[in-house]
mmCIF file of C-alpha atoms in Angstrom:
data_model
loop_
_atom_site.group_PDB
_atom_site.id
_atom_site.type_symbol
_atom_site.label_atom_id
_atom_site.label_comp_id
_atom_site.label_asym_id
_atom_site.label_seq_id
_atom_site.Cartn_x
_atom_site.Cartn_y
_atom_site.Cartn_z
ATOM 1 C CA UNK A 1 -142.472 3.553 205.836
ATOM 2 C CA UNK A 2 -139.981 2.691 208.423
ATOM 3 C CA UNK A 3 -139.668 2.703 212.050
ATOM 4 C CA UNK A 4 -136.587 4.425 213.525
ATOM 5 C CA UNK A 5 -134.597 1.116 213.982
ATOM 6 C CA UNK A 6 -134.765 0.533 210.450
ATOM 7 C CA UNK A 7 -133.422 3.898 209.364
ATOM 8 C CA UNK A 8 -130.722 3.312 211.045
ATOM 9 C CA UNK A 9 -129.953 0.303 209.855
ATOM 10 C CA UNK A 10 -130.172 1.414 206.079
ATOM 11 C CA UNK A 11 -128.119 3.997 207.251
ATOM 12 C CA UNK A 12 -125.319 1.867 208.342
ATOM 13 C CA UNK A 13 -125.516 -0.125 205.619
ATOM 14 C CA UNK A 14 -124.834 3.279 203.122
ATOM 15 C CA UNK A 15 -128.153 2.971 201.848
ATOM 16 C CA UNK A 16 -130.088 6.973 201.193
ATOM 17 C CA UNK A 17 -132.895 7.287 203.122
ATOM 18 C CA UNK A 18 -136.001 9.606 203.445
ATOM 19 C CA UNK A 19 -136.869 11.678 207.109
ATOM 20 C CA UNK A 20 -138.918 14.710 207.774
ATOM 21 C CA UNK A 21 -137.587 17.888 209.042
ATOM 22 C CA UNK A 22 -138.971 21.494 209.996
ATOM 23 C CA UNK A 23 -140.243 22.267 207.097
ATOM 24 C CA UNK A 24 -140.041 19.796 204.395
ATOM 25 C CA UNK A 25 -138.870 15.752 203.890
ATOM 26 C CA UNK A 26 -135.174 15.595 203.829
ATOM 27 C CA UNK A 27 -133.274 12.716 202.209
ATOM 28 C CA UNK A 28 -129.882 11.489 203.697
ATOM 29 C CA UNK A 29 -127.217 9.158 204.211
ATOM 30 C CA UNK A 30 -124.161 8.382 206.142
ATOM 31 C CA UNK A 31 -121.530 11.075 205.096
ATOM 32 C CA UNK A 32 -118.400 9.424 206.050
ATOM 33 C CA UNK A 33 -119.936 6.596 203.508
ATOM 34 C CA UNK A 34 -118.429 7.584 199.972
ATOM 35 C CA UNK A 35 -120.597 5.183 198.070
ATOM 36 C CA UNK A 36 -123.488 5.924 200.069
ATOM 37 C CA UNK A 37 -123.042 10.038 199.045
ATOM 38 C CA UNK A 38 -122.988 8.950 195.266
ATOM 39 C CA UNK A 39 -126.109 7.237 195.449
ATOM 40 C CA UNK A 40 -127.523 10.673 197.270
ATOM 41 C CA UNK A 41 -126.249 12.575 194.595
ATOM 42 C CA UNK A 42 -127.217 10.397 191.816
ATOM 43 C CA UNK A 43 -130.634 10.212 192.817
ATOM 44 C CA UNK A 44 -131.204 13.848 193.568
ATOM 45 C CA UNK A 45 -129.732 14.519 190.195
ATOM 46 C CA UNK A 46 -127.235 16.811 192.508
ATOM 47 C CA UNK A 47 -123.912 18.205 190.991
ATOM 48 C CA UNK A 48 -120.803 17.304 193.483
ATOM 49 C CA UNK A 49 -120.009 20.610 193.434
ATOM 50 C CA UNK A 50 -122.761 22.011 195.376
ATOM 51 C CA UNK A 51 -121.686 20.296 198.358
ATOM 52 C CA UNK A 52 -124.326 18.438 201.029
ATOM 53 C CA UNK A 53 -125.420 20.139 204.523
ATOM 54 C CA UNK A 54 -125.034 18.218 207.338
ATOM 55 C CA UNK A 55 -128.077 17.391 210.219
ATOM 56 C CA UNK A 56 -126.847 16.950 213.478
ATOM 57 C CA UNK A 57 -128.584 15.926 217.070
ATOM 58 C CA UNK A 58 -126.546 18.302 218.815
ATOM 59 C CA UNK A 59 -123.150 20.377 218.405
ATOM 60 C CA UNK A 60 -120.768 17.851 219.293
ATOM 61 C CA UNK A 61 -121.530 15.360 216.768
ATOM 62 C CA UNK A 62 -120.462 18.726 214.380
ATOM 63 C CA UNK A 63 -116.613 18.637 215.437
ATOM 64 C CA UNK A 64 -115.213 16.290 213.742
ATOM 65 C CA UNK A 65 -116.375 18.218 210.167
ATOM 66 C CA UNK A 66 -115.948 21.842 211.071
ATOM 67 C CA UNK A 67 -113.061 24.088 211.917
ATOM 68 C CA UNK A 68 -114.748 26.332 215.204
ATOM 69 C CA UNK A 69 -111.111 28.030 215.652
ATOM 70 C CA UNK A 70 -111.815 29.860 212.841
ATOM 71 C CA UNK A 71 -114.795 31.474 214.053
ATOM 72 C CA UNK A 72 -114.390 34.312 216.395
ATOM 73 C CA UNK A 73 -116.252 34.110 219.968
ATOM 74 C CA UNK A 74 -118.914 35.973 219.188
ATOM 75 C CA UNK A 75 -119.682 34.289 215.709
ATOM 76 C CA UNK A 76 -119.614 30.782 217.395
ATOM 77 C CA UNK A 77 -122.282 32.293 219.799
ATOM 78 C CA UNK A 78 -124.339 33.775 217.397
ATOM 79 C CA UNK A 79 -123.958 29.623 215.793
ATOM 80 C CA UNK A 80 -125.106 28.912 219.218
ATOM 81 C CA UNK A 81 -127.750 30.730 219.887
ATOM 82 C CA UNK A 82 -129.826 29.537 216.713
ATOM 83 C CA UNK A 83 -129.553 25.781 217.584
ATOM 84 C CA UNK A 84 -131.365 23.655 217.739
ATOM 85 C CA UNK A 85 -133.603 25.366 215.194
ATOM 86 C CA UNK A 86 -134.044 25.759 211.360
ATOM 87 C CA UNK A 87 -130.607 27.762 211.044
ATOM 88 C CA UNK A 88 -128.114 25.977 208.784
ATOM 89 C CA UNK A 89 -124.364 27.710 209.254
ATOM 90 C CA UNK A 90 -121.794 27.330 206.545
ATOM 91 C CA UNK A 91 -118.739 26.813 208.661
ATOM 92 C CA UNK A 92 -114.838 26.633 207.998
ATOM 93 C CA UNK A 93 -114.069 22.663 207.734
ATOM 94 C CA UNK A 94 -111.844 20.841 208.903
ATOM 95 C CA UNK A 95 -108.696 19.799 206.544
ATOM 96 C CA UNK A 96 -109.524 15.886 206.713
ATOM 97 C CA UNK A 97 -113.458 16.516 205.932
ATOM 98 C CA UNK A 98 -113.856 15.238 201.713
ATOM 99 C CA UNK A 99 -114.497 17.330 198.550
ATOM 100 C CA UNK A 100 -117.778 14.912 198.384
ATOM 101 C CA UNK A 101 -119.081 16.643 201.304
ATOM 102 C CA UNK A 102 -117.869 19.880 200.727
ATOM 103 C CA UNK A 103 -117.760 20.395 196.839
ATOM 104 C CA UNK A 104 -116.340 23.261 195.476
ATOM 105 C CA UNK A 105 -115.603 24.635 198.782
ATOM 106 C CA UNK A 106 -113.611 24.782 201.690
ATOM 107 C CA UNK A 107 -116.688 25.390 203.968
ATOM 108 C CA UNK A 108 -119.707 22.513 204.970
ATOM 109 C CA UNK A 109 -123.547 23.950 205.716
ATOM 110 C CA UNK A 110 -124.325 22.306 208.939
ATOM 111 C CA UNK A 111 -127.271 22.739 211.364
ATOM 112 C CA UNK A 112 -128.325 21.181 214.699
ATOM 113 C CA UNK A 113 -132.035 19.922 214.371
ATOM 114 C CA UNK A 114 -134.879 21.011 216.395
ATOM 115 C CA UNK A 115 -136.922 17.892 215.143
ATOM 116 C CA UNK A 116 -137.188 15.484 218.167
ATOM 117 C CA UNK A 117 -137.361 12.136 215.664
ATOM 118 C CA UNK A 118 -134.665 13.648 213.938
ATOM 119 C CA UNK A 119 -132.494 13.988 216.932
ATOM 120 C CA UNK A 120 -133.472 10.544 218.002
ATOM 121 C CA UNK A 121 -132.071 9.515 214.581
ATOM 122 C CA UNK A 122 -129.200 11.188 214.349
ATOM 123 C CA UNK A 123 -128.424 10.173 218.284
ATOM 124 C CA UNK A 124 -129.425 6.229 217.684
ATOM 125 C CA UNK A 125 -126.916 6.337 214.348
ATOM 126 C CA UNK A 126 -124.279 8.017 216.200
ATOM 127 C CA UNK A 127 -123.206 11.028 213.806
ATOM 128 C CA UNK A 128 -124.969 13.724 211.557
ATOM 129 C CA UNK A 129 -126.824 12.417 208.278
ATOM 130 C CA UNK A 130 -126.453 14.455 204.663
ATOM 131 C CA UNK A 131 -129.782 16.767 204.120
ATOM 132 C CA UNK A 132 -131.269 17.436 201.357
ATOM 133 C CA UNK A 133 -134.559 18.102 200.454
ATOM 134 C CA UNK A 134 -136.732 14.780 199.354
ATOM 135 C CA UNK A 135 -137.126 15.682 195.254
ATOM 136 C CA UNK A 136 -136.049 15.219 192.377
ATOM 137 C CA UNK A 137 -134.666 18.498 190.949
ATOM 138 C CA UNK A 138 -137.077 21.103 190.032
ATOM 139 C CA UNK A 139 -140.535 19.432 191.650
ATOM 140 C CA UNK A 140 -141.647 20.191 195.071
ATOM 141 C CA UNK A 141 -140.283 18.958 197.697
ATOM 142 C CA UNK A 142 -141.983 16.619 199.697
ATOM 143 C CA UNK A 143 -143.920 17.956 202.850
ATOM 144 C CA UNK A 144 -145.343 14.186 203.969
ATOM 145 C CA UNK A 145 -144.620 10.578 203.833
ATOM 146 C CA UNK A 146 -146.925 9.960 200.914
ATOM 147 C CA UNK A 147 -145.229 12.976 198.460
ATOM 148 C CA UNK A 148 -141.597 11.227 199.284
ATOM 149 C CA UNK A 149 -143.005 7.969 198.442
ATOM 150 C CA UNK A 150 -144.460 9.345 195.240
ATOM 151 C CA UNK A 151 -141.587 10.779 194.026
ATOM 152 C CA UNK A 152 -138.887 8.719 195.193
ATOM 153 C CA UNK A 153 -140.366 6.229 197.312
ATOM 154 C CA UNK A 154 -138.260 3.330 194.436
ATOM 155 C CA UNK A 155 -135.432 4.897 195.521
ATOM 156 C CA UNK A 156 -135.435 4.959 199.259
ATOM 157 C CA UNK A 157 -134.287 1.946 201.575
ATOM 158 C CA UNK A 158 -136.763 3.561 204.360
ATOM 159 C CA UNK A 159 -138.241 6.658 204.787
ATOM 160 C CA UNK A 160 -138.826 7.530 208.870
ATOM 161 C CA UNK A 161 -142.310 7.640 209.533
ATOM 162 C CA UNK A 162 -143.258 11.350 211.018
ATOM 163 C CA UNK A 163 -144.058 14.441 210.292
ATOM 164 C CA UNK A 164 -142.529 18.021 209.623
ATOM 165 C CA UNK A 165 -142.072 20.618 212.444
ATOM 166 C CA UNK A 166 -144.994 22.645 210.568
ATOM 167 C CA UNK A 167 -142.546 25.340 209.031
ATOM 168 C CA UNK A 168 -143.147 26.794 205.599
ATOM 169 C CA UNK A 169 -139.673 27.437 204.101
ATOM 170 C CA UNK A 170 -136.589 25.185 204.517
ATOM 171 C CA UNK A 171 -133.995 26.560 206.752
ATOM 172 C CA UNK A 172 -132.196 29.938 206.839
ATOM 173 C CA UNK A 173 -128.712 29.375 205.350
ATOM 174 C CA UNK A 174 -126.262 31.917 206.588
ATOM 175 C CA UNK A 175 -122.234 32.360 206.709
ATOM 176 C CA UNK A 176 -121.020 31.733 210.304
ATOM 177 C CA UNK A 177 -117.880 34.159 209.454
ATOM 178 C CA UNK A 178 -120.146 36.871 207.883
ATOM 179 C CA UNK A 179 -123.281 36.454 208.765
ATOM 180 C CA UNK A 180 -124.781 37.024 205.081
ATOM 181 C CA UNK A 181 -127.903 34.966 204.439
ATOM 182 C CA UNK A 182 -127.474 32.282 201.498
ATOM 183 C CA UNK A 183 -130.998 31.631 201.510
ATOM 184 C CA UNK A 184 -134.027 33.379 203.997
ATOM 185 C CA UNK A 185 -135.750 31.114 206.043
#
């Protein structure tokens, strides 16, 4: 277990780390951090192609990964309106942001957290983190520090102590240009 501070620092130093969310453990790293996303993926057992979803404390740390001018007014208010929450939007991206984010596409999943140590961490580190959930593919994924540690606790540089926001499914994945849901929440 780790204390804020040290996430942060494993973090910076492109190490993966483990953090709850609303519903279930997430694992992340730095995604502007290459090296850092291939150990992510790697561990997770997580084809490139899929792409990653990003966390963020707030909207602004979004912008420099997604392309908003493609969205009409109305869809970037209906973005809006479902933040911060357990809404993840897949969003036009910007031309700079890398095929290891985005994988096959030429969109990014992205969501603004309603987690308050999640915030904190994504505010103290500066930008969004990667999110995915805290398993290895096909088991469970983990709902408390003790199921992340048993399953990839050997893995993790530090794993934020906390707990989830008490929600039963992971978050709602919609299209921000068409509003069809990817996965219910």
């Amino acid at each position: 277990m780790a204390n804020i501070t040290q996430v942060v620092t494993a973090l910076k130093q492109g190490q993966v780390i483990g953090y709850p969310t609303e519903a279930v453990f997430g694992v992340g790293c730095d995604p502007d951090n290459q090296q850092a996303v291939n150990k992510l993926l790697a561990l997770k057992q997580r084809p490139i192609e899929k792409g990653l979803i990003l966390i963020a404390a707030d909207y602004e740390q979004l912008l420099p990964y997604i392309d908003d001018s493609q969205l009409t007014p109305q869809q970037k208010q209906t973005v809006l309106a479902s933040w911060p929450g357990p809404v993840t939007w897949v969003m036009p991206t910007k031309a700079s942001v890398p095929a290891f984010l985005t994988g096959q596409f030429s969109t990014i999943a992205v969501r603004v957290t309603a987690h308050p140590l999640v915030q904190q961490l994504c505010r103290e580190f500066g930008r969004p983190i990667t999110s995915t959930s805290a398993n290895l593919t096909g088991l469970e994924p983990g709902r408390t520090v003790a199921d992340v540690e048993l399953q990839l606790g050997d893995k993790l540089a530090a794993i934020l102590d906390g707990e989830t926001g008490g929600r039963t499914n992971p978050s709602e994945i919609r299209d921000a240009q068409t509003g069809n849901i990817f996965r219910q929440g």
